[in-house]
JSON list of C-alpha atoms in Angstrom, two decimals:
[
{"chain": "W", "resi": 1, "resn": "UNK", "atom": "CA", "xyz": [112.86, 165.49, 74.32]},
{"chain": "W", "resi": 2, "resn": "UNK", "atom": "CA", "xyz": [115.91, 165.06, 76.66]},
{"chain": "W", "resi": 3, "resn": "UNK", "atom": "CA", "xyz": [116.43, 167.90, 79.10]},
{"chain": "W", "resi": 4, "resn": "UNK", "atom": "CA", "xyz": [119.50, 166.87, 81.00]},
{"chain": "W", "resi": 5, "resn": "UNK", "atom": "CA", "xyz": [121.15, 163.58, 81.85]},
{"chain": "W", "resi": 6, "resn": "UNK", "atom": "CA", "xyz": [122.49, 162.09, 85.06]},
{"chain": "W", "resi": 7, "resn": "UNK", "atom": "CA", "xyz": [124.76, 159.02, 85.62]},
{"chain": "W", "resi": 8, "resn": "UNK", "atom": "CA", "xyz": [124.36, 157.48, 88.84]},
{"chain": "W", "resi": 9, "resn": "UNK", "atom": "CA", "xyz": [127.34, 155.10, 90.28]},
{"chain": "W", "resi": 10, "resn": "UNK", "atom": "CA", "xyz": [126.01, 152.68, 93.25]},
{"chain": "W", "resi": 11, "resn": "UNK", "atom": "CA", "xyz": [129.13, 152.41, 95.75]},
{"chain": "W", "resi": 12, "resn": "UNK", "atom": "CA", "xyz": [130.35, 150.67, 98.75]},
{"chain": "W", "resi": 13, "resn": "UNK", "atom": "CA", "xyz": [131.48, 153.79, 100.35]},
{"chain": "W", "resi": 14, "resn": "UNK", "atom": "CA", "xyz": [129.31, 157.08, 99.87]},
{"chain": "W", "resi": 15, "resn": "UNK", "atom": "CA", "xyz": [132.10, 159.27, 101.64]},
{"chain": "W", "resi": 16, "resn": "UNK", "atom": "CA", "xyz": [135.00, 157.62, 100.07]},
{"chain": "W", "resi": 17, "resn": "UNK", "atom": "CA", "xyz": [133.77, 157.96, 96.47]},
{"chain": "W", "resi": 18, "resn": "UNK", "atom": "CA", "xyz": [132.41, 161.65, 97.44]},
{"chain": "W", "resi": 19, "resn": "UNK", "atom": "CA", "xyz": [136.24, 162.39, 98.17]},
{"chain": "W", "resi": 20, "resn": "UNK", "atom": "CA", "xyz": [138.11, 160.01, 95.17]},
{"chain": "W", "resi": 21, "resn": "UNK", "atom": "CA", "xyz": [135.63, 162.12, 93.06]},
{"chain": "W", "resi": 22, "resn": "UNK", "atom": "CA", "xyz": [136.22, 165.37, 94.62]},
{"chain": "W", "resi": 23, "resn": "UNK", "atom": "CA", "xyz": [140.07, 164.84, 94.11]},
{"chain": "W", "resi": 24, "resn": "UNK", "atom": "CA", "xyz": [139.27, 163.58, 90.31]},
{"chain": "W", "resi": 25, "resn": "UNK", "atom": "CA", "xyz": [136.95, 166.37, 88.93]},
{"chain": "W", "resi": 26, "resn": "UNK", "atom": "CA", "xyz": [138.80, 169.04, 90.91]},
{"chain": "W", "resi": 27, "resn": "UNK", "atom": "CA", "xyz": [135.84, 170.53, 92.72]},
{"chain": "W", "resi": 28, "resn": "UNK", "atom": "CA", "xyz": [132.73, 169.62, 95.41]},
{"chain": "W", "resi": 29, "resn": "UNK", "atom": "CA", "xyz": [129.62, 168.11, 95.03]},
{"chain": "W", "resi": 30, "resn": "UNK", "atom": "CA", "xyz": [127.44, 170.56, 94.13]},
{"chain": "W", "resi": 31, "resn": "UNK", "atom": "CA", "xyz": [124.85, 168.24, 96.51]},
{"chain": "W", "resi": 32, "resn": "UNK", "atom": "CA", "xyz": [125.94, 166.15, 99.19]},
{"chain": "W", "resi": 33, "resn": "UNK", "atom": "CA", "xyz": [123.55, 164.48, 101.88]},
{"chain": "W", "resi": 34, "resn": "UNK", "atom": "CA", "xyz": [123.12, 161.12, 103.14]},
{"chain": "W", "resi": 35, "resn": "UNK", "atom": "CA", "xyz": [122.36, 158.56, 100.14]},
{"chain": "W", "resi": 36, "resn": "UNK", "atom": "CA", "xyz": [123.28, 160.93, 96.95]},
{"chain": "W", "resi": 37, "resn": "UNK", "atom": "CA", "xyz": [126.27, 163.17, 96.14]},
{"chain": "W", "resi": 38, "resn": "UNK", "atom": "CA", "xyz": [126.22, 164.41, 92.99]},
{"chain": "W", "resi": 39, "resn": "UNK", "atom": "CA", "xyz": [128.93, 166.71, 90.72]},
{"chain": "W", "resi": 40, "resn": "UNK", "atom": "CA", "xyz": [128.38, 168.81, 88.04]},
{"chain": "W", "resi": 41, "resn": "UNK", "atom": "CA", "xyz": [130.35, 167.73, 85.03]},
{"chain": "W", "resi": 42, "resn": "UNK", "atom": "CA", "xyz": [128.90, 170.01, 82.73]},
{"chain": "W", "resi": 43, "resn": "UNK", "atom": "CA", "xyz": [125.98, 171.71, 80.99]},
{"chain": "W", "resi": 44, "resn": "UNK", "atom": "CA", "xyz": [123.15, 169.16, 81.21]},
{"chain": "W", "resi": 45, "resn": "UNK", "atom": "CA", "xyz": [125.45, 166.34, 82.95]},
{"chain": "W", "resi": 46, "resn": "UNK", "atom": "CA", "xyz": [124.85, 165.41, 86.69]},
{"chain": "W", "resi": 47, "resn": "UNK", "atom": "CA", "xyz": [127.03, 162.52, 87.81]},
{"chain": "W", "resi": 48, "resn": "UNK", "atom": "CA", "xyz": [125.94, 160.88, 91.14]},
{"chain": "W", "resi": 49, "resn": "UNK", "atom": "CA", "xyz": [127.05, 158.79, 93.59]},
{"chain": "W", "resi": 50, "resn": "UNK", "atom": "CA", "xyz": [124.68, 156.64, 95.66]},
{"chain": "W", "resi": 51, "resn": "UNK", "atom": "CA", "xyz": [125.38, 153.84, 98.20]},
{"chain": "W", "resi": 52, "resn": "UNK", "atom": "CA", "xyz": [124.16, 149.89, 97.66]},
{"chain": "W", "resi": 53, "resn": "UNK", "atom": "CA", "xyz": [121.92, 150.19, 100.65]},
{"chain": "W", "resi": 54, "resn": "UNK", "atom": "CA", "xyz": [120.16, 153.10, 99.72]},
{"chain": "W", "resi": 55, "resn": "UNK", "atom": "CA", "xyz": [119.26, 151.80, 95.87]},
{"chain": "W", "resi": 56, "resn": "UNK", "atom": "CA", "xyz": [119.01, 148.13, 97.30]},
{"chain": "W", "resi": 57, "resn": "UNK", "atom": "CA", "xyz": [116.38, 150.34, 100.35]},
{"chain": "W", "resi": 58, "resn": "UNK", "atom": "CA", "xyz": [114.13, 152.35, 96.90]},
{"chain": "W", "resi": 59, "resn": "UNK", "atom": "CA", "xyz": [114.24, 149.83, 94.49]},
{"chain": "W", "resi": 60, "resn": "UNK", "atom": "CA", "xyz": [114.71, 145.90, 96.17]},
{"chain": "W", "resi": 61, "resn": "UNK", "atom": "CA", "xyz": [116.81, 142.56, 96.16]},
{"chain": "W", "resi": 62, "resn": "UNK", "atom": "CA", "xyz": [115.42, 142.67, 92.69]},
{"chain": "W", "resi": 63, "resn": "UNK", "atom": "CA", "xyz": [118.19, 145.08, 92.06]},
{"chain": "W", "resi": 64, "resn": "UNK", "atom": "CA", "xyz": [121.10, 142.67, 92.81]},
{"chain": "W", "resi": 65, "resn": "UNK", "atom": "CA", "xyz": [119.94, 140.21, 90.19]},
{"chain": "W", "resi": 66, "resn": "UNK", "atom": "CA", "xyz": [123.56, 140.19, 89.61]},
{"chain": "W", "resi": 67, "resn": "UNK", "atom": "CA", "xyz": [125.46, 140.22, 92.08]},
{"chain": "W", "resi": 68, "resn": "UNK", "atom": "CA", "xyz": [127.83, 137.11, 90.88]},
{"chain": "W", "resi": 69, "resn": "UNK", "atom": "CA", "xyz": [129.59, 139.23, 88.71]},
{"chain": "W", "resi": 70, "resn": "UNK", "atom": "CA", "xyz": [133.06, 140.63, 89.49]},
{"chain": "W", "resi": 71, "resn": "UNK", "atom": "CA", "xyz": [133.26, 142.15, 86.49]},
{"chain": "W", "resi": 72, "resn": "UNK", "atom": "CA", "xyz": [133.08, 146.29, 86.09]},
{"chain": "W", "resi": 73, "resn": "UNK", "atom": "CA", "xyz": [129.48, 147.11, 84.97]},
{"chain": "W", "resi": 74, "resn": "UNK", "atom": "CA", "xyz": [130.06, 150.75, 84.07]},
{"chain": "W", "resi": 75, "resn": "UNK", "atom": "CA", "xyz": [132.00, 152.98, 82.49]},
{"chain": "W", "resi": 76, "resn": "UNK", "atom": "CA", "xyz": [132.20, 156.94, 83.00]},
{"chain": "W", "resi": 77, "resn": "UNK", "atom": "CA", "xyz": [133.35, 158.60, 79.55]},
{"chain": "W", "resi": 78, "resn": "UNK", "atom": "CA", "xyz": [134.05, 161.86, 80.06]},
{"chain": "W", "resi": 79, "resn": "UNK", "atom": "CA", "xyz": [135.70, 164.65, 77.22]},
{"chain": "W", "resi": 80, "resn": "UNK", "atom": "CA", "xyz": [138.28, 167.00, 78.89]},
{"chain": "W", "resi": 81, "resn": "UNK", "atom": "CA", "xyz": [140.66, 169.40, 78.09]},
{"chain": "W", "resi": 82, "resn": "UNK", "atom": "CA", "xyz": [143.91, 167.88, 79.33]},
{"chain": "W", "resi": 83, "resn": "UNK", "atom": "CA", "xyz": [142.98, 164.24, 79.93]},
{"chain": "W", "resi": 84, "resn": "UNK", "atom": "CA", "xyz": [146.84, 163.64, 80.92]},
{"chain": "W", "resi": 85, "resn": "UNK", "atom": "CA", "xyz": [145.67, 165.82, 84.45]},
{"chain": "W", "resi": 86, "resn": "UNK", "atom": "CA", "xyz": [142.42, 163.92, 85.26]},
{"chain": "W", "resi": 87, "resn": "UNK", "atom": "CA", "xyz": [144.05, 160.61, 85.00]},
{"chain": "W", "resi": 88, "resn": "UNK", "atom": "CA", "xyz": [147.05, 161.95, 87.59]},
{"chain": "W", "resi": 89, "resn": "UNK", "atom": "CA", "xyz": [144.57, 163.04, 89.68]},
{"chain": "W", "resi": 90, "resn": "UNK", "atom": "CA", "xyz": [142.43, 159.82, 89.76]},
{"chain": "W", "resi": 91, "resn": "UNK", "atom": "CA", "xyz": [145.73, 157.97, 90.30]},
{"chain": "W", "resi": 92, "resn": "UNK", "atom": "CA", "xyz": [146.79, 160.11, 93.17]},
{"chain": "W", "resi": 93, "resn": "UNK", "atom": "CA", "xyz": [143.65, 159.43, 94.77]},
{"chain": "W", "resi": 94, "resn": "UNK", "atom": "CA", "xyz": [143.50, 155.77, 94.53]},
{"chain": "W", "resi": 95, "resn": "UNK", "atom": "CA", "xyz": [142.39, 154.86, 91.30]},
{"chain": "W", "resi": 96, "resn": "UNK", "atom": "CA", "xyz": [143.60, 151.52, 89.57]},
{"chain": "W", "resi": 97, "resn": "UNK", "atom": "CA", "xyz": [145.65, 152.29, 85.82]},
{"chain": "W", "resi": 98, "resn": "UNK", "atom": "CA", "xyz": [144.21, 150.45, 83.14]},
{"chain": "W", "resi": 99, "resn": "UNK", "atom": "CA", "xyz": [145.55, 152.20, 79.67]},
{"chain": "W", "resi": 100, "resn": "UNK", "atom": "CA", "xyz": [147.50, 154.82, 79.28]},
{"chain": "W", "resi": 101, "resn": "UNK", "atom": "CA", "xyz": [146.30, 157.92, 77.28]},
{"chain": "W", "resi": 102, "resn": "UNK", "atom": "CA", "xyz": [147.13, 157.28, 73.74]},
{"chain": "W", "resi": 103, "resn": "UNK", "atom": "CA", "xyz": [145.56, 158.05, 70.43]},
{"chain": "W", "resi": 104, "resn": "UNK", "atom": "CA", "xyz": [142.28, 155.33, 70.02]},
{"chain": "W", "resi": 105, "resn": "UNK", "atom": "CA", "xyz": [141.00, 154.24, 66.73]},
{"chain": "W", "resi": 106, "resn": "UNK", "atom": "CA", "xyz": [138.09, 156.00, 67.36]},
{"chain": "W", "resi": 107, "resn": "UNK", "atom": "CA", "xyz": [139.73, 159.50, 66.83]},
{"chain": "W", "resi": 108, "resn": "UNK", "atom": "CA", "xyz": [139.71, 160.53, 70.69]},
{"chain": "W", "resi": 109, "resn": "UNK", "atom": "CA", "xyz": [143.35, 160.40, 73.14]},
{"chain": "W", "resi": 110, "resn": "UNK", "atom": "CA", "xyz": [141.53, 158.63, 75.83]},
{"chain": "W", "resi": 111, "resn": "UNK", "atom": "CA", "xyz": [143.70, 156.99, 78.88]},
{"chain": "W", "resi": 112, "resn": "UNK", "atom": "CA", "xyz": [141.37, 154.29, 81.53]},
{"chain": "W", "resi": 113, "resn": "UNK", "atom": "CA", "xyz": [141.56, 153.62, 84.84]},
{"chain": "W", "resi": 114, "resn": "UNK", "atom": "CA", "xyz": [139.38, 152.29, 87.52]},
{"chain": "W", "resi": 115, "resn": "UNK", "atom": "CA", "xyz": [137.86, 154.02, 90.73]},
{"chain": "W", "resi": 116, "resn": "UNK", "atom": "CA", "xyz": [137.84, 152.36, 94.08]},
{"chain": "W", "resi": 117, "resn": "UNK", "atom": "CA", "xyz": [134.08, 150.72, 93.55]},
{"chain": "W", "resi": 118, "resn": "UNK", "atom": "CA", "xyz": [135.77, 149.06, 90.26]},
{"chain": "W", "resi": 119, "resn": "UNK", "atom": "CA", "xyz": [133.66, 151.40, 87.97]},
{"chain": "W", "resi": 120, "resn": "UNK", "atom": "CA", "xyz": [135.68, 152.11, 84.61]},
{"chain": "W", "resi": 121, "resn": "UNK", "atom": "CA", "xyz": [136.69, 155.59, 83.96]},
{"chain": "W", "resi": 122, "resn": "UNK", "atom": "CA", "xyz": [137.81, 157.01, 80.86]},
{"chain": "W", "resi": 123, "resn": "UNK", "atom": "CA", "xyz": [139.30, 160.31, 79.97]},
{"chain": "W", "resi": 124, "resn": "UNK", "atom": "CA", "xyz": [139.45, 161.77, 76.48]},
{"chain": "W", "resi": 125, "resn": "UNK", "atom": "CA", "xyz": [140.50, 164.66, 74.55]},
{"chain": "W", "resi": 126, "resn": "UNK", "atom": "CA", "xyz": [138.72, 164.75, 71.06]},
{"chain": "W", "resi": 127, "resn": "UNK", "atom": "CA", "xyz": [141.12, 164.54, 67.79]},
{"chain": "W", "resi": 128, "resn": "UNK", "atom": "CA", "xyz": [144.10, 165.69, 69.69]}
]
């Protein structure tokens, strides 16, 4: 069984994602020391920011297998009450507009953008 689930972003910048993200979600990290901030996005969900040099320092050059790729290799999904006021605020603090909120085919109003690192964010109200 699952207890709770974190989603870890690796970024250029620990103290300039801390701050895009503390401007997005509207609040602190509820930790914050060198190599890991993390938020609280809701019961059971950590979200966590941790710099290339420390996961490249635990797990190896193994890690950046990859590293070719320009393309985003992420995507943060999150469900919100007014998805309209997350996306203002992640534009106001630097984010990139992808889409617009608008009604999906899936059922959810979801609008995307992209945060400095180039990690895809999505923000959704459910059957609105």
């Amino acid at each position: 069984m699952i207890k709770q689930g974190m989603t870890i972003f690796y970024v250029s910048d620990q103290k300039t994602s801390k701050s895009f993200y503390a401007k997005v979600f509207g609040h602190i990290p509820s930790l914050d020391v060198p190599g890991m901030s993390e938020f609280q996005l809701g019961e059971g969900m950590t979200f966590g920011l941790m710099p290339h040099s420390g996961i490249k320092k635990l797990l190896g050059q193994k890690i950046f297998h990859n590293e070719s790729s320009k393309s985003p290799q992420a995507e943060l999904y999150v469900l919100v009450d007014d998805a309209q006021v997350y996306l203002d605020r992640a534009l106001s603090a630097g984010a990139y507009p992808l889409l617009p909120l608008e009604l999906r085919d899936w059922g959810d109003n979801v609008a995307y953008c992209l945060d400095p690192d180039g990690h895809v964010l999505a923000f959704a109200e459910t059957g609105k």
